[in-house]
Coordinates of C-alpha atoms in Angstrom, one line a residue:
X40 CA 0.0 0.0 0.0
X41 CA 1.5 3.4 -1.0
X42 CA 0.1 6.9 -1.1
X43 CA 1.0 10.3 -2.6
X44 CA -0.6 13.7 -1.8
X45 CA -0.7 17.1 -3.4
X46 CA -2.7 20.1 -2.6
X47 CA -6.3 19.0 -2.5
X48 CA -5.7 15.5 -3.8
X49 CA -4.5 12.2 -2.3
X50 CA -4.0 8.9 -4.1
X51 CA -3.7 5.6 -2.3
X52 CA -2.5 2.6 -4.2
X53 CA -3.3 -0.9 -2.9
X54 CA -1.6 -3.7 -4.7
X55 CA -2.9 -7.3 -4.3
X56 CA -1.2 -10.7 -4.9
X57 CA -1.8 -11.9 -8.5
X58 CA -3.7 -14.9 -7.1
X59 CA -6.4 -12.5 -5.6
X60 CA -9.6 -12.0 -7.6
X61 CA -9.5 -8.3 -8.7
X62 CA -13.3 -7.9 -8.4
X63 CA -13.3 -9.3 -4.8
X64 CA -10.3 -7.1 -3.9
X65 CA -12.2 -4.0 -5.3
X66 CA -15.3 -4.9 -3.3
X67 CA -13.2 -5.2 -0.1
X68 CA -11.6 -1.8 -0.8
X69 CA -15.0 -0.2 -1.4
X70 CA -16.3 -1.7 1.8
X71 CA -13.3 -0.3 3.7
X72 CA -13.9 3.2 2.2
X73 CA -17.5 3.1 3.2
X74 CA -16.7 2.0 6.7
X75 CA -14.2 4.9 7.1
X76 CA -16.7 7.4 5.6
X77 CA -17.6 8.8 9.0
X78 CA -14.0 9.6 9.8
X79 CA -13.3 11.5 6.6
X80 CA -13.5 15.3 6.6
X81 CA -17.0 16.5 6.1
X82 CA -16.0 19.3 3.7
X83 CA -14.3 17.1 1.1
X84 CA -14.8 18.4 -2.4
X85 CA -15.3 15.0 -3.9
X86 CA -16.0 11.6 -2.3
X87 CA -13.4 8.9 -2.5
X88 CA -13.4 6.8 -5.7
X89 CA -11.7 3.6 -6.6
X90 CA -10.3 2.4 -9.9
X91 CA -9.1 -1.1 -10.9
X92 CA -6.0 -0.6 -12.9
X93 CA -2.9 -2.5 -13.8
X94 CA 0.1 -0.3 -12.8
X95 CA 2.1 -2.0 -15.5
X96 CA -0.2 -0.6 -18.2
X97 CA 1.0 2.5 -19.9
X98 CA -1.1 5.2 -21.5
X99 CA -1.8 4.6 -25.1
X100 CA -2.9 8.2 -25.7
X101 CA -2.0 11.4 -24.1
X102 CA -3.9 14.6 -25.1
X103 CA -2.9 18.1 -24.3
X104 CA -5.7 20.6 -24.5
X105 CA -5.0 24.3 -24.7
X106 CA -6.3 27.5 -26.3
X107 CA -5.2 30.9 -27.3
X108 CA -8.8 32.1 -27.5
X109 CA -10.4 31.1 -24.2
X110 CA -9.2 30.9 -20.6
X111 CA -7.8 27.7 -19.2
X112 CA -10.8 27.4 -16.9
X113 CA -13.0 27.1 -20.0
X114 CA -10.7 24.6 -21.6
X115 CA -10.7 22.6 -18.3
X116 CA -14.5 22.6 -18.2
X117 CA -14.6 21.4 -21.8
X118 CA -12.1 18.6 -21.1
X119 CA -13.8 17.4 -18.0
X120 CA -17.5 17.8 -19.0
X121 CA -17.3 16.7 -22.7
X122 CA -14.0 15.2 -23.7
X123 CA -13.6 13.0 -20.6
X124 CA -17.1 11.7 -20.8
X125 CA -16.9 10.9 -24.6
X126 CA -13.5 9.2 -24.3
X127 CA -14.7 7.2 -21.3
X128 CA -17.6 5.8 -23.3
X129 CA -15.4 4.4 -26.1
X130 CA -15.3 0.6 -26.1
X131 CA -12.1 -0.8 -24.7
X132 CA -11.1 2.3 -22.8
X133 CA -10.2 1.2 -19.3
X134 CA -9.3 4.5 -17.6
X135 CA -9.3 8.2 -18.4
X136 CA -7.5 10.7 -16.2
X137 CA -7.1 14.4 -16.3
X138 CA -4.1 16.2 -15.0
X139 CA -3.4 19.9 -14.4
X140 CA -7.0 20.9 -13.9
X141 CA -7.9 24.6 -13.8
X142 CA -11.4 24.5 -12.4
X143 CA -13.2 27.9 -12.5
X144 CA -13.4 29.6 -9.2
X145 CA -13.5 33.1 -7.7
X146 CA -10.3 33.5 -5.8
X147 CA -10.5 36.5 -3.4
X148 CA -7.6 38.7 -3.1
X149 CA -7.9 40.1 0.4
X150 CA -5.8 42.7 2.1
X151 CA -4.9 41.6 5.7
X152 CA -4.4 45.2 6.8
X153 CA -7.9 46.2 5.6
X154 CA -9.4 43.2 7.5
X155 CA -7.4 44.0 10.6
X156 CA -8.3 47.7 10.6
X157 CA -12.0 46.7 10.6
X158 CA -11.6 44.1 13.3
X159 CA -12.6 41.3 10.9
X160 CA -11.0 37.9 10.5
X161 CA -10.5 35.7 7.4
X162 CA -12.8 33.2 9.1
X163 CA -15.6 35.7 9.1
X164 CA -15.1 36.3 5.4
X165 CA -14.9 32.6 4.7
X166 CA -18.2 32.0 6.6
X167 CA -20.1 34.7 4.8
X168 CA -18.8 33.5 1.4
X169 CA -19.8 30.0 2.2
X170 CA -23.3 31.0 3.3
X171 CA -23.8 33.1 0.2
X172 CA -23.1 30.1 -2.0
X173 CA -25.4 27.5 -0.5
X174 CA -27.7 26.2 -3.3
X175 CA -30.5 24.5 -1.5
X176 CA -34.2 24.0 -2.2
X177 CA -36.2 27.1 -1.2
X178 CA -39.4 25.3 -0.2
X179 CA -42.3 23.4 -1.7
X180 CA -45.4 24.1 -3.7
X181 CA -48.2 21.7 -2.8
X182 CA -51.3 20.7 -4.6
X183 CA -53.8 17.9 -4.0
X184 CA -52.0 15.5 -6.3
X185 CA -48.4 16.7 -6.5
X186 CA -45.7 18.5 -4.5
X187 CA -43.0 20.5 -6.3
X188 CA -39.7 21.4 -4.8
X189 CA -38.8 25.1 -5.5
X190 CA -35.2 25.6 -6.5
X191 CA -33.4 28.8 -7.6
X192 CA -29.8 29.1 -8.2
X193 CA -28.7 32.0 -6.0
X194 CA -25.0 31.1 -6.1
X195 CA -22.6 34.0 -6.8
X196 CA -21.3 33.6 -10.4
X197 CA -19.3 36.8 -11.2
X198 CA -16.6 38.8 -9.5
X199 CA -19.0 41.7 -9.3
X200 CA -21.4 39.7 -7.3
X201 CA -18.7 38.7 -4.8
X202 CA -17.3 42.3 -4.6
X203 CA -20.8 43.6 -3.7
X204 CA -21.4 40.9 -1.1
X205 CA -21.8 42.4 2.4
X206 CA -19.6 40.6 4.9
X207 CA -20.4 42.7 8.0
X208 CA -22.0 45.9 9.3
X209 CA -20.0 48.4 11.2
X210 CA -21.3 51.7 12.6
X211 CA -24.5 51.1 10.6
X212 CA -22.7 50.8 7.3
X213 CA -22.1 47.7 5.2
X214 CA -18.6 46.3 4.7
X215 CA -18.4 44.6 1.3
X216 CA -15.8 42.3 -0.1
X217 CA -14.5 45.2 -2.3
X218 CA -13.8 47.1 0.9
X219 CA -11.2 44.5 2.1
X220 CA -10.0 43.1 -1.3
X221 CA -11.1 42.2 -4.7
X222 CA -12.8 39.2 -6.3
X223 CA -11.3 38.2 -9.7
X224 CA -12.1 35.5 -12.3
X225 CA -9.6 32.7 -12.1
X226 CA -9.0 29.1 -11.3
X227 CA -9.7 27.4 -8.0
X228 CA -6.0 26.8 -7.6
X229 CA -3.6 28.5 -9.9
X230 CA -0.7 26.5 -8.6
X231 CA -1.7 23.3 -10.4
X232 CA -1.0 24.3 -14.0
X233 CA 0.7 27.1 -15.8
X234 CA -1.6 29.7 -17.4

C-alpha cells in the first residue's frame, strides 16, 4: 500500500497478490472506504473513488488541450465535461485521467491590513462567502396531487457579485468584499498548472 498527496488530492494505491480475484479485492476496498466514511473530513470536495488498474499498463494516448482564445478554466470545463465523458464511453477504454486541472473559481484577493483595521477575520469572510453560495431548495409548492420542490440558483457567479457581497455591518454601514480586497475571475487553484 502506497500513497501520494498534493494540494487537494490524495491517491492511495493498494496492490494485491496476483492470485487474488480483482473484483473481490475491489469490493473489499470499497467496503473499507464506506466503513471509514464517518472519519473523513465533512468538507471534502469529492467523495473517495476507486479504480481497478494495472500499474504496468502505460497510457496509449495522451492529449494536451489548450487554447489561445479562451481561458484555461473554460478549456478545463470542456475537457472534464465533454472530452472526458466521450472518451470514457469508447469501447475498450479502461481508464481516463485528467491532470493539471484549472477549475473555475473566484479567488478572493484580500488585504490583511484592511481586514485588521475593521476588526474582521479571514474566518468571518470565509463563513459569509460559504453561506452566500449555498444552493438549497427554497421550499415546496403543494397541490392535492403533487408536490413541487422550488429551486433557484442563488450562487454567486461573477466577481462583481462577490465584490458587492456584504460581509459585516460596522457603525450602521455595510462592509463589502470590495472594501477588504477584490474578487477576480480565475481558477480554484492557480498552482496546479501554468496559465
